[in-house]
Coordinates of C-alpha atoms and ligand atoms in Angstrom, one line a residue:
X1 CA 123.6 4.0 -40.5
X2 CA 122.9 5.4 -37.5
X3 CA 119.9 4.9 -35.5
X4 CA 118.1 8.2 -35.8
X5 CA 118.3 7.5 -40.0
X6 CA 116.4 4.1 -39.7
X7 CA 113.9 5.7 -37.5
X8 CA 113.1 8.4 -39.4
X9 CA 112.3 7.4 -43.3
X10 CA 110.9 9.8 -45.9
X11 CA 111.7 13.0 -43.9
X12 CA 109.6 15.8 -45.9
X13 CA 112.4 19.1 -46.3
X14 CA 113.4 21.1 -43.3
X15 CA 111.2 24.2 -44.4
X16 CA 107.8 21.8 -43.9
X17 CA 109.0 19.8 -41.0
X18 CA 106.5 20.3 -38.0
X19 CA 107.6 19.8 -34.5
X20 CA 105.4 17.0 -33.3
X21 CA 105.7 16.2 -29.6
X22 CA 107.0 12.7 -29.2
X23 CA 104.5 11.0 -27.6
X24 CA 102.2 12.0 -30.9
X25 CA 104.5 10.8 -33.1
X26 CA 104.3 7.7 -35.0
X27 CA 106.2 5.1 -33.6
X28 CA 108.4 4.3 -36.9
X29 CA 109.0 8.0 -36.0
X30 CA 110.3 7.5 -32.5
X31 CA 114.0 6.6 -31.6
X32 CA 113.6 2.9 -29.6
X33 CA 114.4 0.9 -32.6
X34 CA 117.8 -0.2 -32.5
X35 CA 119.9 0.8 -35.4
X36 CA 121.8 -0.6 -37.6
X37 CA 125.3 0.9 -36.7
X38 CA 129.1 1.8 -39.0
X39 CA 131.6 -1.1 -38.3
X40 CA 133.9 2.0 -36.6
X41 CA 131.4 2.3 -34.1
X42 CA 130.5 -1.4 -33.7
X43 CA 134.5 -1.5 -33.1
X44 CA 134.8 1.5 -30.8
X45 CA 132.4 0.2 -28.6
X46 CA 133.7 -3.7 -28.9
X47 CA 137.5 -2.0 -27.7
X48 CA 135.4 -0.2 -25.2
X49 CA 133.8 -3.8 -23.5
X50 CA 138.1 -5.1 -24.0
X51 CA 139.1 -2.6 -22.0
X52 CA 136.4 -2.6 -19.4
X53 CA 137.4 -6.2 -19.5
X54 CA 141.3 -6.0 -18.7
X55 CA 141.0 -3.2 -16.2
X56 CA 138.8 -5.8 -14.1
X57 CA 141.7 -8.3 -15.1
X58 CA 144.4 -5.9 -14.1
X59 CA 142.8 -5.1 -10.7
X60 CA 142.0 -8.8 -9.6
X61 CA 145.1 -11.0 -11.8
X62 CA 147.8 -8.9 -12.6
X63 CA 148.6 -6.1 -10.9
X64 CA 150.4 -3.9 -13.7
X65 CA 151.3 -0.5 -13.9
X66 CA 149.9 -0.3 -10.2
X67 CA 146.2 -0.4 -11.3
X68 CA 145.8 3.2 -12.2
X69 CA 142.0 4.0 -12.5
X70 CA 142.0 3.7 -16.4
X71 CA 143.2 -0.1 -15.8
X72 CA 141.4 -1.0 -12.9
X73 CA 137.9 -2.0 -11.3
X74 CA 136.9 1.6 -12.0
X75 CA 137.8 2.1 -15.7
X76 CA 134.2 0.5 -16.5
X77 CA 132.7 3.2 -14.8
X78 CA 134.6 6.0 -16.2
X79 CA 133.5 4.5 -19.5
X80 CA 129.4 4.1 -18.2
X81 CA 129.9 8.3 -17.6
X82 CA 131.9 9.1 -20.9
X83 CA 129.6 7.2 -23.5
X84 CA 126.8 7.5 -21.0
X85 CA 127.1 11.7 -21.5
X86 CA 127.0 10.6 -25.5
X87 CA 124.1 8.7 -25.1
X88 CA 121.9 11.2 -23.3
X89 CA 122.5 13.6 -25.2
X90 CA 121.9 11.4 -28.5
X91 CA 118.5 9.8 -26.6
X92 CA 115.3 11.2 -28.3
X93 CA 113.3 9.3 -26.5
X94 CA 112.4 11.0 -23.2
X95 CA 111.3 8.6 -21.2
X96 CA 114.9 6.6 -22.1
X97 CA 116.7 9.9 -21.6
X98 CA 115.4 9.8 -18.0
X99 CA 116.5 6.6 -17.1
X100 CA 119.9 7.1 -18.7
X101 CA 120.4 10.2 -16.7
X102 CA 119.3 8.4 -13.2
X103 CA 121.6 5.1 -14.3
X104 CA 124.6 7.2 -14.9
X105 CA 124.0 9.4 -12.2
X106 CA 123.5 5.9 -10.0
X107 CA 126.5 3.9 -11.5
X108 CA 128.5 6.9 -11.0
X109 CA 128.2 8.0 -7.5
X110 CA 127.0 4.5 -5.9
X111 CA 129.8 2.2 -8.1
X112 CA 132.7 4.6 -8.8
X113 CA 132.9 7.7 -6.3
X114 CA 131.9 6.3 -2.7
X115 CA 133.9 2.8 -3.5
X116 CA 136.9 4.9 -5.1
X117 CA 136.9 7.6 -2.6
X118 CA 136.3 5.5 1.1
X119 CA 137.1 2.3 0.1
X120 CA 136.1 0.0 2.4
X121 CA 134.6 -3.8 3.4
X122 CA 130.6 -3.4 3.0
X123 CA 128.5 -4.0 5.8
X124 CA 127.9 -7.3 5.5
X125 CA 125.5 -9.8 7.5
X126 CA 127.5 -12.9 8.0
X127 CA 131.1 -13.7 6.2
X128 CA 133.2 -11.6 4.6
X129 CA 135.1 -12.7 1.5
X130 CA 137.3 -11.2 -0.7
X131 CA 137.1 -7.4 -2.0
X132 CA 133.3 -6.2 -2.2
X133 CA 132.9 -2.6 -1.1
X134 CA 130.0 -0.2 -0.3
X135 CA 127.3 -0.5 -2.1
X136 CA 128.4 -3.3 -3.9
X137 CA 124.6 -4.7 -4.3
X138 CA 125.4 -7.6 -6.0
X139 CA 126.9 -9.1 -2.7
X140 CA 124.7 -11.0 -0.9
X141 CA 123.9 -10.4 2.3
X142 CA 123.9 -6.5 2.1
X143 CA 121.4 -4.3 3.7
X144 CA 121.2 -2.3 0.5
X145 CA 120.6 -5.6 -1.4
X146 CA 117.4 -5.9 0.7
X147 CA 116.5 -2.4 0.2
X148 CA 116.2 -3.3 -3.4
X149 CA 114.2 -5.9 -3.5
X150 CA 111.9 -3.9 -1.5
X151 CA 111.7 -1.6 -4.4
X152 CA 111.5 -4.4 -6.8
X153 CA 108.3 -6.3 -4.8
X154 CA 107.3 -2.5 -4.9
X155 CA 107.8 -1.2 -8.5
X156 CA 109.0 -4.2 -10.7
X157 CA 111.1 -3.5 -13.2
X158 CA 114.1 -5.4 -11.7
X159 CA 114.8 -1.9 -10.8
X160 CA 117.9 -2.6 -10.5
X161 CA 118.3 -4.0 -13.9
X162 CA 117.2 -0.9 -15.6
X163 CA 118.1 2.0 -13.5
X164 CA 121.3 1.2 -11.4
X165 CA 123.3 -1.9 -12.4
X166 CA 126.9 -1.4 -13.6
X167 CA 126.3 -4.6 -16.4
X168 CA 123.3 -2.4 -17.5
X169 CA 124.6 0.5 -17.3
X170 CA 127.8 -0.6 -19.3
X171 CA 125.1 -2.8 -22.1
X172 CA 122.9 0.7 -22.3
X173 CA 125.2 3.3 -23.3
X174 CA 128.2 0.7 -24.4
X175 CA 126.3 -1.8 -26.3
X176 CA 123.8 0.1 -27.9
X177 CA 124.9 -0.8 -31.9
X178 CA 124.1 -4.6 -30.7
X179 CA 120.8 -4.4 -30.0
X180 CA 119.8 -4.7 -33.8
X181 CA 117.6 -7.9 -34.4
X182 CA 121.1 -9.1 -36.9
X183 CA 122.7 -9.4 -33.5
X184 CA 120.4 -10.3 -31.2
X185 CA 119.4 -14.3 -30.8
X186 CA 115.3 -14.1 -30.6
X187 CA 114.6 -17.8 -32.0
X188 CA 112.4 -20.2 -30.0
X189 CA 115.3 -22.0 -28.9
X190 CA 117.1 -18.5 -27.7
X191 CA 113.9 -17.5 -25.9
X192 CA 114.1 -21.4 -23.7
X193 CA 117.5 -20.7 -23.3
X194 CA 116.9 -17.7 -20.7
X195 CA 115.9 -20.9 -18.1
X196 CA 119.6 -21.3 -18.0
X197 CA 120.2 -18.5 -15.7
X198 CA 118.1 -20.3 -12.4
X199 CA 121.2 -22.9 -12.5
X200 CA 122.9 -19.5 -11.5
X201 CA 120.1 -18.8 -9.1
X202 CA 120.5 -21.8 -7.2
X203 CA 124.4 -21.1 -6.8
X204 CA 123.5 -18.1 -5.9
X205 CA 121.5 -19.8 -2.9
X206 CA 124.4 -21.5 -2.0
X207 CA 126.4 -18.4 -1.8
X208 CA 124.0 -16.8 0.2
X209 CA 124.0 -20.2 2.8
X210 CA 127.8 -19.6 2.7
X211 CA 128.0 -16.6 3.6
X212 CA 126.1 -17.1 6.8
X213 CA 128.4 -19.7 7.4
X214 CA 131.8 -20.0 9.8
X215 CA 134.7 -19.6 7.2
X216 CA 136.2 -22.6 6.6
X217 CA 137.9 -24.2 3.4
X218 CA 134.1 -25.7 1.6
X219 CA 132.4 -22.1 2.0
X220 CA 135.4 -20.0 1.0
X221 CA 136.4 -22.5 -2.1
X222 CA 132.4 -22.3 -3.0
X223 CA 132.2 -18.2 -2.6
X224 CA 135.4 -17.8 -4.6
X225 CA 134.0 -20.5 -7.4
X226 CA 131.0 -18.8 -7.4
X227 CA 132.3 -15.2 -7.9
X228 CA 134.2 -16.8 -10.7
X229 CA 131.2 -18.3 -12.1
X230 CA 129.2 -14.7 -12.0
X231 CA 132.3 -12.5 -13.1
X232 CA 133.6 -14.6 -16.3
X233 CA 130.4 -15.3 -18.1
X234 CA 129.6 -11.1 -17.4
X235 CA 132.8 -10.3 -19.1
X236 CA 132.5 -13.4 -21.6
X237 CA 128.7 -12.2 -22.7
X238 CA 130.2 -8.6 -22.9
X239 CA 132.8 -9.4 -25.3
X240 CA 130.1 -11.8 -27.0
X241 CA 127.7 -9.0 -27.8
X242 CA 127.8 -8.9 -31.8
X243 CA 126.3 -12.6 -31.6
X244 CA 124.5 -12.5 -28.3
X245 CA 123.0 -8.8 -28.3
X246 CA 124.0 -6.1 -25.6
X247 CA 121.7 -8.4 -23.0
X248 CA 123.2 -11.9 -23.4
X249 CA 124.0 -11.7 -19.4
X250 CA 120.9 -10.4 -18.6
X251 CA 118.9 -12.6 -20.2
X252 CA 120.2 -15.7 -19.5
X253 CA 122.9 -15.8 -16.8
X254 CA 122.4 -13.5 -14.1
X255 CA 121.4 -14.9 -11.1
X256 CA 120.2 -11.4 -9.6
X257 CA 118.7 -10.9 -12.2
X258 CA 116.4 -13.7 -11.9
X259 CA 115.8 -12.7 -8.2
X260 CA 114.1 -9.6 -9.1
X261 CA 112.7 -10.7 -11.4
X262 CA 111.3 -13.6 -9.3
X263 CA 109.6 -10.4 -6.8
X264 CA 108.8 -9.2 -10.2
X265 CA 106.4 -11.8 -10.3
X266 CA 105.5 -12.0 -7.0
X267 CA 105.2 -8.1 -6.6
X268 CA 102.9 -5.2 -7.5
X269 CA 104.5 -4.7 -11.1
X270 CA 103.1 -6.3 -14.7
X271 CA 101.9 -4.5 -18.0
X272 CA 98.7 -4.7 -18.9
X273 CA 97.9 -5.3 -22.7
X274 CA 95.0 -4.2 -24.3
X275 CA 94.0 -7.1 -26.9
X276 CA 91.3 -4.6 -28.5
X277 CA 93.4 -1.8 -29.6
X278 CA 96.3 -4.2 -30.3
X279 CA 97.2 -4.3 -34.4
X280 CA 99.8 -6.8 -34.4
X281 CA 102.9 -4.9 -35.4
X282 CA 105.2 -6.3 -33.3
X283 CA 107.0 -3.0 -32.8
X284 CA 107.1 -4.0 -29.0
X285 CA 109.1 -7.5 -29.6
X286 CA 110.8 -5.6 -31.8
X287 CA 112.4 -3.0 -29.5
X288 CA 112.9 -5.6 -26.5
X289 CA 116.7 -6.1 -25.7
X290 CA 115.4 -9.2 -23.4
X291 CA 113.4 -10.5 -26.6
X292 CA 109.7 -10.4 -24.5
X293 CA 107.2 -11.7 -27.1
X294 CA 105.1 -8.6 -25.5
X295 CA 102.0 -9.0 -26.9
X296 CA 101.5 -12.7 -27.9
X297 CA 102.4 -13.1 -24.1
X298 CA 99.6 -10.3 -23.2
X299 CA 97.5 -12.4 -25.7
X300 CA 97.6 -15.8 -24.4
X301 CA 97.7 -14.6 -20.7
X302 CA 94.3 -12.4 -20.7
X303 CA 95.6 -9.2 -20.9
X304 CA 98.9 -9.5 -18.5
X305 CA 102.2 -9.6 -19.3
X306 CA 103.8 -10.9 -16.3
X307 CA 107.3 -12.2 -16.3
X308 CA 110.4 -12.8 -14.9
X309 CA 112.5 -11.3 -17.9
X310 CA 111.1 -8.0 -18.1
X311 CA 113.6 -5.3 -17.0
X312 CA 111.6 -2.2 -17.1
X313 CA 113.2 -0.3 -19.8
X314 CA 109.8 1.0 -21.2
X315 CA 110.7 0.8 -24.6
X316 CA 108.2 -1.9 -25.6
X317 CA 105.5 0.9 -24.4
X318 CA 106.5 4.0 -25.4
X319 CA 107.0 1.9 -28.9
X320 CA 103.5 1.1 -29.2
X321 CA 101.5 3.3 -32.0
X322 CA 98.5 2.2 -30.2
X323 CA 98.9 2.7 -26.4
X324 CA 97.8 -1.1 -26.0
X325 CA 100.9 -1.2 -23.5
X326 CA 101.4 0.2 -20.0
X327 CA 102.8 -0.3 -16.7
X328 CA 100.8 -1.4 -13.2
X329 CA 103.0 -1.2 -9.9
X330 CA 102.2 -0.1 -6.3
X331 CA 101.1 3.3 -7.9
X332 CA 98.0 2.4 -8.9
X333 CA 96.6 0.5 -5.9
X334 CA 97.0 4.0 -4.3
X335 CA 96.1 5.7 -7.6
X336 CA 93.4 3.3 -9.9
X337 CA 93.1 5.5 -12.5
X338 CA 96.7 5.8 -13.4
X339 CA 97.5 4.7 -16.8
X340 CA 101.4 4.2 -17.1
X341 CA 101.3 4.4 -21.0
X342 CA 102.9 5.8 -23.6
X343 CA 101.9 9.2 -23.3
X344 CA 102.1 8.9 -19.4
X345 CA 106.0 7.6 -19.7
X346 CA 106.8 10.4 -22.6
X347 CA 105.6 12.9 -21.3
X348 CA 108.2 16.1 -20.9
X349 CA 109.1 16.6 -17.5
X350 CA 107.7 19.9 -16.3
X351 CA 109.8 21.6 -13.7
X352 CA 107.1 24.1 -12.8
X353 CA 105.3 21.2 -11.3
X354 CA 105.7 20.9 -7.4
X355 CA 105.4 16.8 -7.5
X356 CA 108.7 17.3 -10.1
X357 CA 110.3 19.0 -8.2
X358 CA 109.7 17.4 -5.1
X359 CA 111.1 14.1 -6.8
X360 CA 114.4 15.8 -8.0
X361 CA 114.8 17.4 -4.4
X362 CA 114.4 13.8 -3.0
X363 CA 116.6 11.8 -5.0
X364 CA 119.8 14.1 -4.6
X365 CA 118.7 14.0 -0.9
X366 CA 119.2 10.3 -1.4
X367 CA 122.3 10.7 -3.0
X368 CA 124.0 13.4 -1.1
X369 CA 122.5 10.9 2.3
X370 CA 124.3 8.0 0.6
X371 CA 127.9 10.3 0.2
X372 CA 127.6 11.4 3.7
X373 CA 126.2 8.3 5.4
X374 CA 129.8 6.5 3.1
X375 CA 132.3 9.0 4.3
X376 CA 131.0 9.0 8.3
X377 CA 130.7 4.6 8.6
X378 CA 134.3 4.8 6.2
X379 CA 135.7 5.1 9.5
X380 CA 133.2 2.9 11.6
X381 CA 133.1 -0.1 9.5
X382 CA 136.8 -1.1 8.9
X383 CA 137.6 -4.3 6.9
X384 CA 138.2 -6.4 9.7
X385 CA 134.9 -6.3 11.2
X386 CA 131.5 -7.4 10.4
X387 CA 128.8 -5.2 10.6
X388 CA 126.5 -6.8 13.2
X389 CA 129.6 -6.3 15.6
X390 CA 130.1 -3.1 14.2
X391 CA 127.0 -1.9 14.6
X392 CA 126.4 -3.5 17.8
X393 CA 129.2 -1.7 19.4
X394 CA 128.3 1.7 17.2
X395 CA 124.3 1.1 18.9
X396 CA 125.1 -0.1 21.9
X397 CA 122.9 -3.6 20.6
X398 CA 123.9 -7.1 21.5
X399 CA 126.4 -8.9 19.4
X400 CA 124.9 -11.2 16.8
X401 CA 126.5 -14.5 16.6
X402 CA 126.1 -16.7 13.2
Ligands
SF4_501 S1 120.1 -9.0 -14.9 FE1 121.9 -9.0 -13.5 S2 123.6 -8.1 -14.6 FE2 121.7 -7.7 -15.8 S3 121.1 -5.6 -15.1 FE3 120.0 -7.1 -13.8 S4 121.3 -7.4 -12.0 FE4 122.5 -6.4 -13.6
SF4_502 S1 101.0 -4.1 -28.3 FE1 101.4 -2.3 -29.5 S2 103.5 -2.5 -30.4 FE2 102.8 -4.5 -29.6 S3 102.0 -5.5 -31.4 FE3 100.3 -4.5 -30.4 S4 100.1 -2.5 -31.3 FE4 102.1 -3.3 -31.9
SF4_503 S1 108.9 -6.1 -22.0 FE1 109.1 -3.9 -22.4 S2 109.6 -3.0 -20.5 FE2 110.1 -5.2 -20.3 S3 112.2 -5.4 -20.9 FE3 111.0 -5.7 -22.8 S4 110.8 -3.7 -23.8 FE4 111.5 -3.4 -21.7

């Protein structure tokens, strides 16, 4: 059964149906709820995470049929953009629709076409190990890493995790028949087990001391254990997704993921509950991939939910029948009265308004910026040299020495 049909129960007849705008609809009416999915497309998309799987494995192990794009590092995105165009187009919600567009639109351009089309070594402050290439912002060290988390201390939501990461982007449109509550873990015991992932963090710390480190054979064999470490369990979790839900890496592996989420906490961003209107549904647990108790936590912690896991997505708010949910990031220190809730995320976007358009304008500024700033420092920063050197010499600064 497909989502829509679990969302949607006791349709009246076509002739009487009334077109309600979504944010006025009742939430059973609304499309958040994961849906119980045919075996053929529980297997489609399963095939779809293999193969995502062996082109990573072709590219990095075994070299076969000379890595052509729909075995390679790359076939995951092409996959992200063919089921992503499905999933937009199948997305009723509108606020989901809009972050499916931008995460396609992201993973494509920023993970595919720059890397594909000018490959080369990222600028990187410090060592430079194996493969990574522009913007790969999982690397540490890289300027656009920082750039992030700037955003993230900014706007929460792990930005990353919701609206630009590959694994996300892959989990979204990929692993959207696993997000059912028959395969998603959401015991007590699951919810502790998400503690698991700050074992990753502090490797991760390690990695990042390595990297500012001279190359020798402790911080190479600890960068190339620790890759290992990050790229088998994201495959593994992948493949795992009919018993560990289309999050299992997100929730309790990724040690990015519990940076942001750490400037999650520190930063700007939380959502506010509203014990008063609250009537105990559950609908926002419910529609959580990262399995949030939303509103007991909102309950116990006077009104704030405020933690590490939350990703962003929105679902849990535009769920709510009651509006009892809503976002709080820099916005509204600059703008108090803004209420991020259910009818402020669903709202249609309305192109005849100058702010909307402003925003589109910007962000393929951004983009087409990000193309043209790739294909110029292609040619600047080559893959035997590290960007403070490069840079020094493209500035005219003085050479940084580590
Ligand atoms: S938790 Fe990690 S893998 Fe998941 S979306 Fe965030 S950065 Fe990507
Ligand atoms: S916050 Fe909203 S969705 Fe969650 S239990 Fe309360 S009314 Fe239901
Ligand atoms: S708490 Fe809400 S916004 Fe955060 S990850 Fe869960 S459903 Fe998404």
């Amino acid at each position: 059964m497909s989502e829509e049909a679990i969302a949607v129960p006791n349709r009246p007849p076509a002739a009487n149906r009334r077109v309600i705008p979504v944010h006025l609809m009742p939430a059973e009416q609304q499309r958040s709820l994961a849906g119980r999915y045919a075996w053929q497309i529980k297997t489609l998309c399963w095939v779809a995470f293999v193969w995502a799987f062996l082109g990573w494995l072709n590219d990095a192990w075994l070299f076969q049929f000379g890595s052509p794009m729909w075995l390679n590092r790359y076939t995951e995105q092409a996959i992200i953009l063919a089921f992503g165009v499905w999933r937009i187009v199948a997305e009723k919600n509108p606020y989901t629709r809009k972050r499916l567009i931008i995460l396609v639109i992201n993973v494509t351009v920023l993970w595919w076409l720059i890397p594909w089309a000018w490959p080369f070594i990222e600028p990187h402050t410090g060592y430079l190990a194996g493969l990574p290439a522009f913007p790969a912002l999982h690397t540490p060290g890289t300027i656009t890493f920082f750039l992030v988390m700037t955003a993230v201390f900014l706007f929460g939501r792990r930005v990353i995790c919701g609206w630009n990461c590959p694994c996300v982007g892959i989990r979204e449109v990929v692993g959207f028949p696993f997000r059912h509550a028959a395969h998603v873990p959401r015991s007590p015991w699951a919810w502790r087990l998400r503690h698991l992932k700050w074992i990753w963090f502090l490797l991760y710390l390690g990695a990042m001391w390595a990297v500012t480190r001279p190359a020798n054979n402790i911080t190479s064999g600890f960068l190339g254990l620790f890759a290992m470490l990050v790229v088998l369990p994201y495959f593994a979790t992948m493949l795992l997704s009919p018993w560990l839900g289309n999050r299992g890496y997100c929730r309790f592996l990724c040690p990015y993921g519990a940076t942001f989420g750490l400037l999650n906490k520190v930063g700007m961003f939380r959502i506010d509950y509203t014990a008063d209107s609250c009537i105990r549904c559950g609908k926002c647990e419910k529609v959580c991939d990262m399995s949030i108790p939303v509103w007991k936590m909102g309950l116990a912690h006077q009104g704030k939910v405020d933690t590490t896991e939350c990703m962003g997505c929105g679902r849990c708010i535009t769920e709510c029948p009651t509006g009892s949910l809503a976002f709080r990031d820099v916005r509204n220190l600059l703008q108090p009265s803004l209420r991020q809730d259910r009818k402020h995320l669903l709202r249609r976007v309305d192109w005849r308004r100058m702010a909307v358009r402003w925003r589109f304008a910007g962000f393929v500024l951004v983009m087409a910026g990000v193309l043209g700033g790739a294909m110029h420092y292609s040619g600047l920063v080559g893959t035997l040299n590290e960007l403070p050197i490069r840079m020094g010499a493209i500035c005219g600064l003085p050479v940084i020495s580590w």
